[in-house]
Amino acid sequence: MAEKNSDFEPNIVAFLCNWCSYAGADLAGTSRIQYPPNVRVIRVMCSGRVNPLFVMNALQQGADGVLISGCHPGDCHYMQGNYYARRRFMLMRNFLEYLGVEPERVRMSWVSASEGAKWKEVIEEVVNGVKSVGPMNKFQRRQLNW
Amino acid sequence: MNGKPKIGVYVCHCGTNIAGVVNVEEVVQFASTLPDVVVARNYSYMCSDPGQALITDDIEKFGLNRVVVASCSPRMHEPTFRKTLLSGGLNPYFLEMANIREQCSWVHEDPIAATEKAKRIVEAAVVKARRLEALDVKEVDVEPACLIIGAGIAGIQAALDIADAGFKVYLVEKSPTVGGHMAQLDKTFPTLDCSACILTPKMVDVANHPNIELMTYSQVEEISGYIGNFEVKVRKKSRFVDMDKCTGCGACAEVCRMAGRIPNEFDEGIGMRGAIYLPFPQAVPAKYTIDKENCLFLSKGKCGESPKCKEACQADAINFDLQDEIVEFKVGTIIVATGYDVFDARKKPEYAYGVYDNVLTALEFERLVNASGPTGGKIVMLERGKKKKKKEGEEAEAPRVPKSITFIQCVGSRDKSVGNEYCSRVCCMYTAKLAHLAKDKIPDCEVTIFYMDVRAFGKGFEEFYDRVRREGVRYIRGNPSEIFRRGDKLVVKAEDTLTATPLEHETDMVVLSVGLVPRSDNREIIDLLKLSQSSDLFYLEAHPKLRPVDTASDGIFLAGVCQGPKDIPDAVAQAKGAASAAMIPMASGKVKVEAQTSVVNEATCRGCGFCVAVCPYTAIELVEVNRNGWPVKVARVNEALCKGCGACAAACLSGSIQQRSFKDIQILPQIQALGVK
Amino acid sequence: MVEVEKLREIAREVISRDDVRQLIGYRQGTYGFRARPAFITSPEEVDQLIFSPACVNNLATYLTLEEKLPVPRGQEPDLRKVAVMVKGCDSRALVQQMEEKAYERDRIVVLGIPCTGVVDMDKVEERFPNVLSRGEIALEGDKFILSFDGRREEVPKEELLADKCKRCRYPTPLVYDQLLDQEVARFADDDYSDIVELEKRSAEEKWAYWEEKFSRCIRCYSCRNVCPMCYCEDCVLDRLNPQWMRRSVDLSENTAYHIARAYHLAGRCIQCGECQRVCPVEIPLMELNRKFYKDVEELYDYEPGTDAEAPPLLATFKVDDREDFIL
């Protein structure tokens, strides 16, 4: 049984596309909208850059959850990247669920550059979801301290 | 990069924006423990001159070859600090920024949690910085020539502006004459300028301008290349008339055996022409064209004893052996100004267009009121398809003048049932104009307009709308449901929604204010140029607010209604905007291409083509290389076309194609730094 | 059933051609009932070729597996065609390889064998253990006939038939230059009932199931080596720069390996089942690949290995693809 104690603060890795989601997250910042500090961001130019194996790698390295956020369909700065991302992550999420990785750990969102408020909602939804399923303790990599 | 990475980490206070929440000393202390970090400092405002000097001094003092700035968002100051590195003698792409303001100190209240997160963000930036590479910023030359596709008012205006600035213009028009739809109009709203009078001088200019090569009756067949270096192939269709010899006298058209038997496209099918024709008297170029589908000689091989046009031509200009000509040339920029079609009113069968002769589209009505139109500017009831032969000695029946004309607005616009949700923007005003012209030509005619809203938003529009109502045009708010015949009248069934009264309005003639729709042949341009369409199927601009004339492809611009419905002043303004945008790269002569492009490791690539298939810019192609004596296909990136999105890198199963600055080997350590608890 | 003499006749004809350098078929194995691949380069060798329900190997994998030795200076590479015998399922590998431009259609000569099913060798060996002398398997009606050591045993077909054959959708090859027998009509379909059953379990039960399986993995890479779709020059799964997963035999790394390989096969695995067959520790690899296969079919209406002109699955999208999981 995964521990679900109230002290559990999940560690969530997020991939944000530069043109929409990263800008939306910045907007949340300039608007001083407060949200939980559990999400750490990696910036990519497009959600289409995110290889689903990054999700696997993040969970293996110790992240409790992964979030990929991009532009709304039709608005991708590079026209199509988010459509590819949508297909890839639908498949990867289903597959990881099939192995026993709770779907709350693999999330995706469309956040545009003007949706600072939505970014906060997305963070809260994702953090609460991961909290409800506890720390990721399946197939964790052993860390070697040389 | 020679030797080990030597990383300098700079943590900005940003006044109290960061330092008020994040313990910057602790972050600096932490950063200095990270491998390969040679120096770690904090400062109040890193973007200021002294802040930037810290970096350039340390580059010299410590031989730094990587820089991490932990401060605001890279979307804020990445360009600033890239310049700092450049001025310190370092390639600007050795910079990595850690966003500890917008995404940390400004959004987290708890200083302990915020500091902890800031440390992790800095660590991720340091591990990425360790693996950054120097990138070249490439420039390509720009050919100082522009291709403009479409010679309506937008294409013409853009061509004149660019040509006047001294650049070469290739203006390609599909139909035999320039002028587009504006040439078909009689008067323009709200000033009631004569459309032909204001257009024809520009048409003549465009034909005579030394910098403009005008190709009419021509189509663009192929375009390849990229901004600054487009290779264009145009097919100049044969008119079967020698353009150098034709004087435009018209003797051929008078004797053509098909004269008066082919519906004239320019007159929307109301007027007729022959197989050899000039679309309208002021056509530019004023050269006749033989329509090979309808010409008896060209389609059936025989025209009576011999073609009469050839006999009649004094200049011996008619030559049935002339072939299409293919021309190829290079341009630096392209403007698409292909215009529009009007909505096909047969898609609204309840309005009985095509069933009753006197249900017209607005463009047909425009041709009726036009003095150079098929009725010489007289508004008369139509008898379509019937050609009454004059019996010997009998007077031709005088055409009837309608006593009442009814307009119906929003036909094919604002209408989900036909798939056009948008408003066509010009119809309220052109309906008011046509109503005014109807009243002007037939003073005692009852003119009624059925509308949903009246959109009179522009300069002089509201005043014109007022004037038209004062002239006695009656506006009834209600969208008619159907049109049917009663005796010799048409009946428009509608509801006056302002008084909630259903009514059956009897009228002689109905004019449907059809909306503007994308051209039925716009697929050709889309395929040529890889343009995108908006949800309304007009061409998609790069950004709806800030880049209305650009497309997602550099060097290709949009002007006129092909980008979205608009009236003549807006089309002209946009054309001038597109011309100006096109002139920027042509004037500077060089254009920068994206540095964070993708690159293929040809040794590991297996030539499967997944990257080629996903690239939105067709920037990747498979080329044959020699691998140990065997011919194999591998992917190769055209760095001028690549925009740096990275979709290829995620699609590649062998990890052979990678995006510079966002390679797997640069991202995976970031994941480790952020993921490990 | 394929007549051996006709098969050898056609093979002789093909390998005698000037433009064919090699023919890949089946011959009898070293012991027991097994068959093994045959690589013949001259008409004299044709008489060793066979076809029977023991011919389980997917020969399409050899087209991409073949090591291309460096061509000595002054010599030209031998670009002649390769002929290959394929069953229905194997032919899908050819189609998929051509979809991925591994080679052009005119570089191969395909001898298609419409297949009525092959045996599961594990089931055969369980039924008749320790048979060291060479035996043969034939199909007569709905029974397998096993001939060995002077004995003749009859076994009902469904007791020895490979599981994958019980779900076969394409018994007749989808691409061929010549068919070596009459076409076989489809006799089965796949309803993914095994996947659906696993999907119903709780997260804990699922992980417990897979944890046990992945713990057994010894990273022998047999699954990858036998797979016709795995032919990258330098596989990301054991690359060091960057390193996605460690090569150590460790639950975490093994899991990462299997997730990554299954994902790489999404929209590409043509269900030949070879990976599961060759796994020395009996990991049910098809249960991994078929999960992707089922989702790909249900969500995107795509079946790999059926149309060489189709674009790759993950290089396409529809504007209305499902996105109910996206915030």
PDB file of N, CA and C in Angstrom, chain A residues 11 13 15 18-19 22-23 25-26 29-30 32-37 39-43 45-46 48-49 54 57-58 61-64 77-80 84 88 143, chain B residues 73-75 78 99 102-103 106-109 113 117 120 532 552 614 616-617 643-647 649-651 658-659 662-664 668 670-672 674-677:
ATOM      1  N   ASN A  11       6.980  15.474  -5.529  1.00  0.00           N
ATOM      2  CA  ASN A  11       7.963  16.141  -6.366  1.00  0.00           C
ATOM      3  C   ASN A  11       7.513  15.917  -7.811  1.00  0.00           C
ATOM      4  N   VAL A  13       7.790  16.848 -11.921  1.00  0.00           N
ATOM      5  CA  VAL A  13       8.576  17.459 -12.998  1.00  0.00           C
ATOM      6  C   VAL A  13       7.620  17.855 -14.116  1.00  0.00           C
ATOM      7  N   PHE A  15       7.114  19.678 -18.049  1.00  0.00           N
ATOM      8  CA  PHE A  15       7.699  20.138 -19.308  1.00  0.00           C
ATOM      9  C   PHE A  15       6.756  21.174 -19.891  1.00  0.00           C
ATOM     10  N   ASN A  18       7.590  26.758 -24.621  1.00  0.00           N
ATOM     11  CA  ASN A  18       8.041  28.131 -24.460  1.00  0.00           C
ATOM     12  C   ASN A  18       6.972  29.163 -24.776  1.00  0.00           C
ATOM     13  N   TRP A  19       6.195  28.915 -25.837  1.00  0.00           N
ATOM     14  CA  TRP A  19       5.361  29.988 -26.373  1.00  0.00           C
ATOM     15  C   TRP A  19       4.043  30.139 -25.639  1.00  0.00           C
ATOM     16  N   TYR A  22       4.776  28.074 -20.845  1.00  0.00           N
ATOM     17  CA  TYR A  22       5.808  28.744 -20.039  1.00  0.00           C
ATOM     18  C   TYR A  22       5.421  30.204 -19.859  1.00  0.00           C
ATOM     19  N   ALA A  23       4.892  30.803 -20.906  1.00  0.00           N
ATOM     20  CA  ALA A  23       4.454  32.199 -20.815  1.00  0.00           C
ATOM     21  C   ALA A  23       3.276  32.326 -19.863  1.00  0.00           C
ATOM     22  N   ALA A  25       2.699  30.393 -17.298  1.00  0.00           N
ATOM     23  CA  ALA A  25       3.240  30.254 -15.944  1.00  0.00           C
ATOM     24  C   ALA A  25       3.927  31.549 -15.518  1.00  0.00           C
ATOM     25  N   ASP A  26       4.614  32.199 -16.433  1.00  0.00           N
ATOM     26  CA  ASP A  26       5.226  33.492 -16.123  1.00  0.00           C
ATOM     27  C   ASP A  26       4.153  34.514 -15.768  1.00  0.00           C
ATOM     28  N   GLY A  29       3.113  34.305 -12.435  1.00  0.00           N
ATOM     29  CA  GLY A  29       4.121  34.947 -11.595  1.00  0.00           C
ATOM     30  C   GLY A  29       3.949  36.449 -11.525  1.00  0.00           C
ATOM     31  N   THR A  30       3.811  37.072 -12.706  1.00  0.00           N
ATOM     32  CA  THR A  30       3.678  38.534 -12.675  1.00  0.00           C
ATOM     33  C   THR A  30       2.378  38.945 -11.992  1.00  0.00           C
ATOM     34  N   ARG A  32       1.355  37.461  -9.434  1.00  0.00           N
ATOM     35  CA  ARG A  32       1.554  37.061  -8.039  1.00  0.00           C
ATOM     36  C   ARG A  32       0.511  36.051  -7.565  1.00  0.00           C
ATOM     37  N   ILE A  33       0.085  35.188  -8.455  1.00  0.00           N
ATOM     38  CA  ILE A  33      -0.857  34.136  -8.075  1.00  0.00           C
ATOM     39  C   ILE A  33      -0.068  33.064  -7.345  1.00  0.00           C
ATOM     40  N   GLN A  34      -0.464  32.695  -6.146  1.00  0.00           N
ATOM     41  CA  GLN A  34       0.301  31.757  -5.321  1.00  0.00           C
ATOM     42  C   GLN A  34      -0.159  30.329  -5.582  1.00  0.00           C
ATOM     43  N   TYR A  35       0.789  29.411  -5.659  1.00  0.00           N
ATOM     44  CA  TYR A  35       0.426  28.004  -5.809  1.00  0.00           C
ATOM     45  C   TYR A  35       1.491  27.121  -5.166  1.00  0.00           C
ATOM     46  N   PRO A  36       1.185  25.843  -4.947  1.00  0.00           N
ATOM     47  CA  PRO A  36       2.125  24.977  -4.215  1.00  0.00           C
ATOM     48  C   PRO A  36       3.456  24.847  -4.962  1.00  0.00           C
ATOM     49  N   PRO A  37       4.559  24.679  -4.200  1.00  0.00           N
ATOM     50  CA  PRO A  37       5.892  24.690  -4.804  1.00  0.00           C
ATOM     51  C   PRO A  37       6.364  23.332  -5.303  1.00  0.00           C
ATOM     52  N   VAL A  39       6.031  21.758  -8.112  1.00  0.00           N
ATOM     53  CA  VAL A  39       6.282  21.507  -9.542  1.00  0.00           C
ATOM     54  C   VAL A  39       7.567  22.181  -9.976  1.00  0.00           C
ATOM     55  N   ARG A  40       8.479  21.442 -10.588  1.00  0.00           N
ATOM     56  CA  ARG A  40       9.721  21.992 -11.118  1.00  0.00           C
ATOM     57  C   ARG A  40       9.672  21.919 -12.628  1.00  0.00           C
ATOM     58  N   VAL A  41      10.019  23.031 -13.266  1.00  0.00           N
ATOM     59  CA  VAL A  41       9.771  23.179 -14.704  1.00  0.00           C
ATOM     60  C   VAL A  41      11.019  22.985 -15.540  1.00  0.00           C
ATOM     61  N   ILE A  42      10.857  22.231 -16.622  1.00  0.00           N
ATOM     62  CA  ILE A  42      11.885  22.161 -17.670  1.00  0.00           C
ATOM     63  C   ILE A  42      11.290  22.822 -18.902  1.00  0.00           C
ATOM     64  N   ARG A  43      11.998  23.785 -19.444  1.00  0.00           N
ATOM     65  CA  ARG A  43      11.466  24.529 -20.593  1.00  0.00           C
ATOM     66  C   ARG A  43      11.913  23.854 -21.878  1.00  0.00           C
ATOM     67  N   MET A  45      10.937  24.127 -26.337  1.00  0.00           N
ATOM     68  CA  MET A  45      10.359  25.102 -27.269  1.00  0.00           C
ATOM     69  C   MET A  45       8.931  24.730 -27.633  1.00  0.00           C
ATOM     70  N   CYS A  46       8.641  23.419 -27.640  1.00  0.00           N
ATOM     71  CA  CYS A  46       7.325  22.973 -28.063  1.00  0.00           C
ATOM     72  C   CYS A  46       6.978  21.692 -27.330  1.00  0.00           C
ATOM     73  N   GLY A  48       5.729  19.325 -28.556  1.00  0.00           N
ATOM     74  CA  GLY A  48       6.082  18.246 -29.485  1.00  0.00           C
ATOM     75  C   GLY A  48       7.492  17.728 -29.294  1.00  0.00           C
ATOM     76  N   ARG A  49       8.332  18.455 -28.548  1.00  0.00           N
ATOM     77  CA  ARG A  49       9.699  18.007 -28.285  1.00  0.00           C
ATOM     78  C   ARG A  49       9.732  16.941 -27.210  1.00  0.00           C
ATOM     79  N   PHE A  54      10.764  10.578 -21.580  1.00  0.00           N
ATOM     80  CA  PHE A  54      11.137  11.493 -20.499  1.00  0.00           C
ATOM     81  C   PHE A  54      10.252  11.235 -19.287  1.00  0.00           C
ATOM     82  N   ASN A  57      11.501   8.240 -17.615  1.00  0.00           N
ATOM     83  CA  ASN A  57      12.765   8.536 -16.975  1.00  0.00           C
ATOM     84  C   ASN A  57      12.561   9.342 -15.693  1.00  0.00           C
ATOM     85  N   ALA A  58      11.648  10.303 -15.753  1.00  0.00           N
ATOM     86  CA  ALA A  58      11.401  11.141 -14.579  1.00  0.00           C
ATOM     87  C   ALA A  58      10.860  10.302 -13.426  1.00  0.00           C
ATOM     88  N   GLN A  61      13.575   8.230 -11.985  1.00  0.00           N
ATOM     89  CA  GLN A  61      14.590   8.975 -11.231  1.00  0.00           C
ATOM     90  C   GLN A  61      14.093   9.443  -9.889  1.00  0.00           C
ATOM     91  N   GLY A  62      12.795   9.419  -9.658  1.00  0.00           N
ATOM     92  CA  GLY A  62      12.318   9.828  -8.351  1.00  0.00           C
ATOM     93  C   GLY A  62      11.146  10.786  -8.363  1.00  0.00           C
ATOM     94  N   ALA A  63      10.766  11.283  -9.512  1.00  0.00           N
ATOM     95  CA  ALA A  63       9.612  12.176  -9.525  1.00  0.00           C
ATOM     96  C   ALA A  63       8.354  11.389  -9.169  1.00  0.00           C
ATOM     97  N   ASP A  64       7.454  12.038  -8.439  1.00  0.00           N
ATOM     98  CA  ASP A  64       6.208  11.367  -8.094  1.00  0.00           C
ATOM     99  C   ASP A  64       5.158  11.562  -9.176  1.00  0.00           C
ATOM    100  N   HIS A  77       2.632  27.181 -31.793  1.00  0.00           N
ATOM    101  CA  HIS A  77       3.515  28.125 -32.493  1.00  0.00           C
ATOM    102  C   HIS A  77       4.178  27.470 -33.690  1.00  0.00           C
ATOM    103  N   TYR A  78       4.388  26.170 -33.588  1.00  0.00           N
ATOM    104  CA  TYR A  78       4.989  25.435 -34.694  1.00  0.00           C
ATOM    105  C   TYR A  78       3.956  24.592 -35.411  1.00  0.00           C
ATOM    106  N   MET A  79       2.729  24.981 -35.294  1.00  0.00           N
ATOM    107  CA  MET A  79       1.583  24.449 -36.045  1.00  0.00           C
ATOM    108  C   MET A  79       1.074  23.101 -35.575  1.00  0.00           C
ATOM    109  N   GLN A  80       1.965  22.127 -35.369  1.00  0.00           N
ATOM    110  CA  GLN A  80       1.449  20.776 -35.165  1.00  0.00           C
ATOM    111  C   GLN A  80       1.990  20.050 -33.947  1.00  0.00           C
ATOM    112  N   TYR A  84       0.959  16.099 -32.057  1.00  0.00           N
ATOM    113  CA  TYR A  84       1.768  14.893 -31.907  1.00  0.00           C
ATOM    114  C   TYR A  84       1.868  14.526 -30.437  1.00  0.00           C
ATOM    115  N   ARG A  88       0.999  10.951 -28.439  1.00  0.00           N
ATOM    116  CA  ARG A  88       2.055  10.202 -27.751  1.00  0.00           C
ATOM    117  C   ARG A  88       1.692   9.998 -26.296  1.00  0.00           C
ATOM    118  N   GLN A 143      20.015   5.198  -6.356  1.00  0.00           N
ATOM    119  CA  GLN A 143      20.973   6.289  -6.546  1.00  0.00           C
ATOM    120  C   GLN A 143      22.308   5.870  -5.947  1.00  0.00           C
TER     121      GLN A 143
ATOM    122  N   SER B  73      12.462  35.357 -15.747  1.00  0.00           N
ATOM    123  CA  SER B  73      12.193  34.384 -16.795  1.00  0.00           C
ATOM    124  C   SER B  73      13.106  34.613 -17.995  1.00  0.00           C
ATOM    125  N   PRO B  74      13.566  33.541 -18.638  1.00  0.00           N
ATOM    126  CA  PRO B  74      14.346  33.744 -19.860  1.00  0.00           C
ATOM    127  C   PRO B  74      13.548  34.507 -20.918  1.00  0.00           C
ATOM    128  N   ARG B  75      12.215  34.424 -20.863  1.00  0.00           N
ATOM    129  CA  ARG B  75      11.417  35.172 -21.830  1.00  0.00           C
ATOM    130  C   ARG B  75      11.599  36.675 -21.620  1.00  0.00           C
ATOM    131  N   GLU B  78      16.627  36.694 -21.614  1.00  0.00           N
ATOM    132  CA  GLU B  78      17.588  35.840 -22.320  1.00  0.00           C
ATOM    133  C   GLU B  78      18.348  36.624 -23.391  1.00  0.00           C
ATOM    134  N   ASN B  99      14.863  30.308 -13.846  1.00  0.00           N
ATOM    135  CA  ASN B  99      13.758  31.209 -13.529  1.00  0.00           C
ATOM    136  C   ASN B  99      13.380  31.050 -12.066  1.00  0.00           C
ATOM    137  N   GLU B 102       9.543  34.610 -11.649  1.00  0.00           N
ATOM    138  CA  GLU B 102       8.150  34.374 -12.074  1.00  0.00           C
ATOM    139  C   GLU B 102       7.649  33.013 -11.659  1.00  0.00           C
ATOM    140  N   GLN B 103       8.574  32.033 -11.629  1.00  0.00           N
ATOM    141  CA  GLN B 103       8.115  30.682 -11.331  1.00  0.00           C
ATOM    142  C   GLN B 103       8.610  30.194  -9.972  1.00  0.00           C
ATOM    143  N   TRP B 106       7.918  34.746  -6.847  1.00  0.00           N
ATOM    144  CA  TRP B 106       6.660  35.473  -6.968  1.00  0.00           C
ATOM    145  C   TRP B 106       5.438  34.623  -6.703  1.00  0.00           C
ATOM    146  N   VAL B 107       5.590  33.309  -6.686  1.00  0.00           N
ATOM    147  CA  VAL B 107       4.405  32.450  -6.567  1.00  0.00           C
ATOM    148  C   VAL B 107       4.416  31.558  -5.339  1.00  0.00           C
ATOM    149  N   HIS B 108       5.498  31.588  -4.574  1.00  0.00           N
ATOM    150  CA  HIS B 108       5.513  30.752  -3.372  1.00  0.00           C
ATOM    151  C   HIS B 108       5.791  31.642  -2.166  1.00  0.00           C
ATOM    152  N   GLU B 109       4.944  31.538  -1.130  1.00  0.00           N
ATOM    153  CA  GLU B 109       5.122  32.417   0.021  1.00  0.00           C
ATOM    154  C   GLU B 109       6.139  31.878   0.997  1.00  0.00           C
ATOM    155  N   ALA B 113      10.448  26.649   1.415  1.00  0.00           N
ATOM    156  CA  ALA B 113      10.096  25.882   0.214  1.00  0.00           C
ATOM    157  C   ALA B 113      10.606  26.583  -1.031  1.00  0.00           C
ATOM    158  N   LYS B 117      13.289  25.091  -3.700  1.00  0.00           N
ATOM    159  CA  LYS B 117      12.960  24.970  -5.129  1.00  0.00           C
ATOM    160  C   LYS B 117      13.962  25.748  -5.981  1.00  0.00           C
ATOM    161  N   ARG B 120      17.016  23.733  -6.565  1.00  0.00           N
ATOM    162  CA  ARG B 120      16.858  22.656  -7.553  1.00  0.00           C
ATOM    163  C   ARG B 120      16.846  23.234  -8.960  1.00  0.00           C
ATOM    164  N   SER B 532      -1.426  27.520 -43.668  1.00  0.00           N
ATOM    165  CA  SER B 532      -2.458  26.971 -42.792  1.00  0.00           C
ATOM    166  C   SER B 532      -3.735  27.763 -42.978  1.00  0.00           C
ATOM    167  N   ALA B 552       3.052  31.662 -40.842  1.00  0.00           N
ATOM    168  CA  ALA B 552       4.002  30.913 -40.024  1.00  0.00           C
ATOM    169  C   ALA B 552       5.309  30.681 -40.762  1.00  0.00           C
ATOM    170  N   VAL B 614       7.017  14.204 -39.626  1.00  0.00           N
ATOM    171  CA  VAL B 614       6.433  15.079 -38.606  1.00  0.00           C
ATOM    172  C   VAL B 614       6.773  16.549 -38.809  1.00  0.00           C
ATOM    173  N   PRO B 616       6.727  20.175 -39.450  1.00  0.00           N
ATOM    174  CA  PRO B 616       5.672  21.049 -39.975  1.00  0.00           C
ATOM    175  C   PRO B 616       6.169  21.937 -41.119  1.00  0.00           C
ATOM    176  N   TYR B 617       7.488  22.034 -41.297  1.00  0.00           N
ATOM    177  CA  TYR B 617       8.034  22.965 -42.287  1.00  0.00           C
ATOM    178  C   TYR B 617       8.707  22.241 -43.445  1.00  0.00           C
ATOM    179  N   LYS B 643      12.660  25.529 -37.899  1.00  0.00           N
ATOM    180  CA  LYS B 643      12.293  26.591 -36.967  1.00  0.00           C
ATOM    181  C   LYS B 643      12.646  26.235 -35.540  1.00  0.00           C
ATOM    182  N   GLY B 644      13.182  25.045 -35.314  1.00  0.00           N
ATOM    183  CA  GLY B 644      13.590  24.667 -33.965  1.00  0.00           C
ATOM    184  C   GLY B 644      12.440  24.288 -33.058  1.00  0.00           C
ATOM    185  N   CYS B 645      11.526  23.439 -33.490  1.00  0.00           N
ATOM    186  CA  CYS B 645      10.453  23.010 -32.606  1.00  0.00           C
ATOM    187  C   CYS B 645      10.790  21.721 -31.883  1.00  0.00           C
ATOM    188  N   GLY B 646      11.579  20.857 -32.517  1.00  0.00           N
ATOM    189  CA  GLY B 646      12.002  19.630 -31.850  1.00  0.00           C
ATOM    190  C   GLY B 646      11.073  18.459 -32.022  1.00  0.00           C
ATOM    191  N   ALA B 647      10.028  18.600 -32.847  1.00  0.00           N
ATOM    192  CA  ALA B 647       9.116  17.466 -33.018  1.00  0.00           C
ATOM    193  C   ALA B 647       9.836  16.264 -33.605  1.00  0.00           C
ATOM    194  N   ALA B 649      12.941  15.443 -33.050  1.00  0.00           N
ATOM    195  CA  ALA B 649      13.774  14.784 -32.048  1.00  0.00           C
ATOM    196  C   ALA B 649      12.954  13.828 -31.201  1.00  0.00           C
ATOM    197  N   ALA B 650      11.689  14.187 -30.955  1.00  0.00           N
ATOM    198  CA  ALA B 650      10.850  13.293 -30.162  1.00  0.00           C
ATOM    199  C   ALA B 650      10.353  12.119 -30.989  1.00  0.00           C
ATOM    200  N   ALA B 651      10.267  12.309 -32.311  1.00  0.00           N
ATOM    201  CA  ALA B 651       9.763  11.233 -33.163  1.00  0.00           C
ATOM    202  C   ALA B 651      10.830  10.197 -33.474  1.00  0.00           C
ATOM    203  N   GLN B 658      18.586  15.402 -33.279  1.00  0.00           N
ATOM    204  CA  GLN B 658      18.477  16.097 -32.010  1.00  0.00           C
ATOM    205  C   GLN B 658      18.335  17.584 -32.275  1.00  0.00           C
ATOM    206  N   GLN B 659      17.676  18.280 -31.352  1.00  0.00           N
ATOM    207  CA  GLN B 659      17.533  19.725 -31.504  1.00  0.00           C
ATOM    208  C   GLN B 659      18.609  20.413 -30.677  1.00  0.00           C
ATOM    209  N   PHE B 662      18.482  21.642 -27.047  1.00  0.00           N
ATOM    210  CA  PHE B 662      17.438  20.841 -26.385  1.00  0.00           C
ATOM    211  C   PHE B 662      17.647  19.373 -26.720  1.00  0.00           C
ATOM    212  N   LYS B 663      18.903  18.983 -26.693  1.00  0.00           N
ATOM    213  CA  LYS B 663      19.197  17.592 -27.013  1.00  0.00           C
ATOM    214  C   LYS B 663      18.834  16.707 -25.830  1.00  0.00           C
ATOM    215  N   ASP B 664      18.626  15.410 -26.127  1.00  0.00           N
ATOM    216  CA  ASP B 664      18.331  14.465 -25.051  1.00  0.00           C
ATOM    217  C   ASP B 664      19.404  14.530 -23.982  1.00  0.00           C
ATOM    218  N   LEU B 668      18.015  15.131 -20.271  1.00  0.00           N
ATOM    219  CA  LEU B 668      17.992  14.049 -19.283  1.00  0.00           C
ATOM    220  C   LEU B 668      18.657  14.420 -17.961  1.00  0.00           C
ATOM    221  N   GLN B 670      18.722  17.314 -16.674  1.00  0.00           N
ATOM    222  CA  GLN B 670      17.788  18.222 -15.999  1.00  0.00           C
ATOM    223  C   GLN B 670      16.719  17.422 -15.273  1.00  0.00           C
ATOM    224  N   ILE B 671      16.224  16.366 -15.941  1.00  0.00           N
ATOM    225  CA  ILE B 671      15.206  15.525 -15.315  1.00  0.00           C
ATOM    226  C   ILE B 671      15.765  14.907 -14.037  1.00  0.00           C
ATOM    227  N   GLN B 672      17.005  14.456 -14.123  1.00  0.00           N
ATOM    228  CA  GLN B 672      17.592  13.843 -12.936  1.00  0.00           C
ATOM    229  C   GLN B 672      17.711  14.870 -11.816  1.00  0.00           C
ATOM    230  N   LEU B 674      16.012  17.510 -11.244  1.00  0.00           N
ATOM    231  CA  LEU B 674      14.744  17.949 -10.666  1.00  0.00           C
ATOM    232  C   LEU B 674      13.951  16.812 -10.059  1.00  0.00           C
ATOM    233  N   GLY B 675      14.199  15.583 -10.561  1.00  0.00           N
ATOM    234  CA  GLY B 675      13.360  14.473 -10.137  1.00  0.00           C
ATOM    235  C   GLY B 675      13.834  13.803  -8.871  1.00  0.00           C
ATOM    236  N   VAL B 676      15.127  13.711  -8.731  1.00  0.00           N
ATOM    237  CA  VAL B 676      15.642  12.978  -7.576  1.00  0.00           C
ATOM    238  C   VAL B 676      15.283  13.716  -6.305  1.00  0.00           C
ATOM    239  N   LYS B 677      14.805  12.970  -5.368  1.00  0.00           N
ATOM    240  CA  LYS B 677      14.305  13.615  -4.140  1.00  0.00           C
ATOM    241  C   LYS B 677      15.460  14.080  -3.277  1.00  0.00           C
TER     242      LYS B 677
END
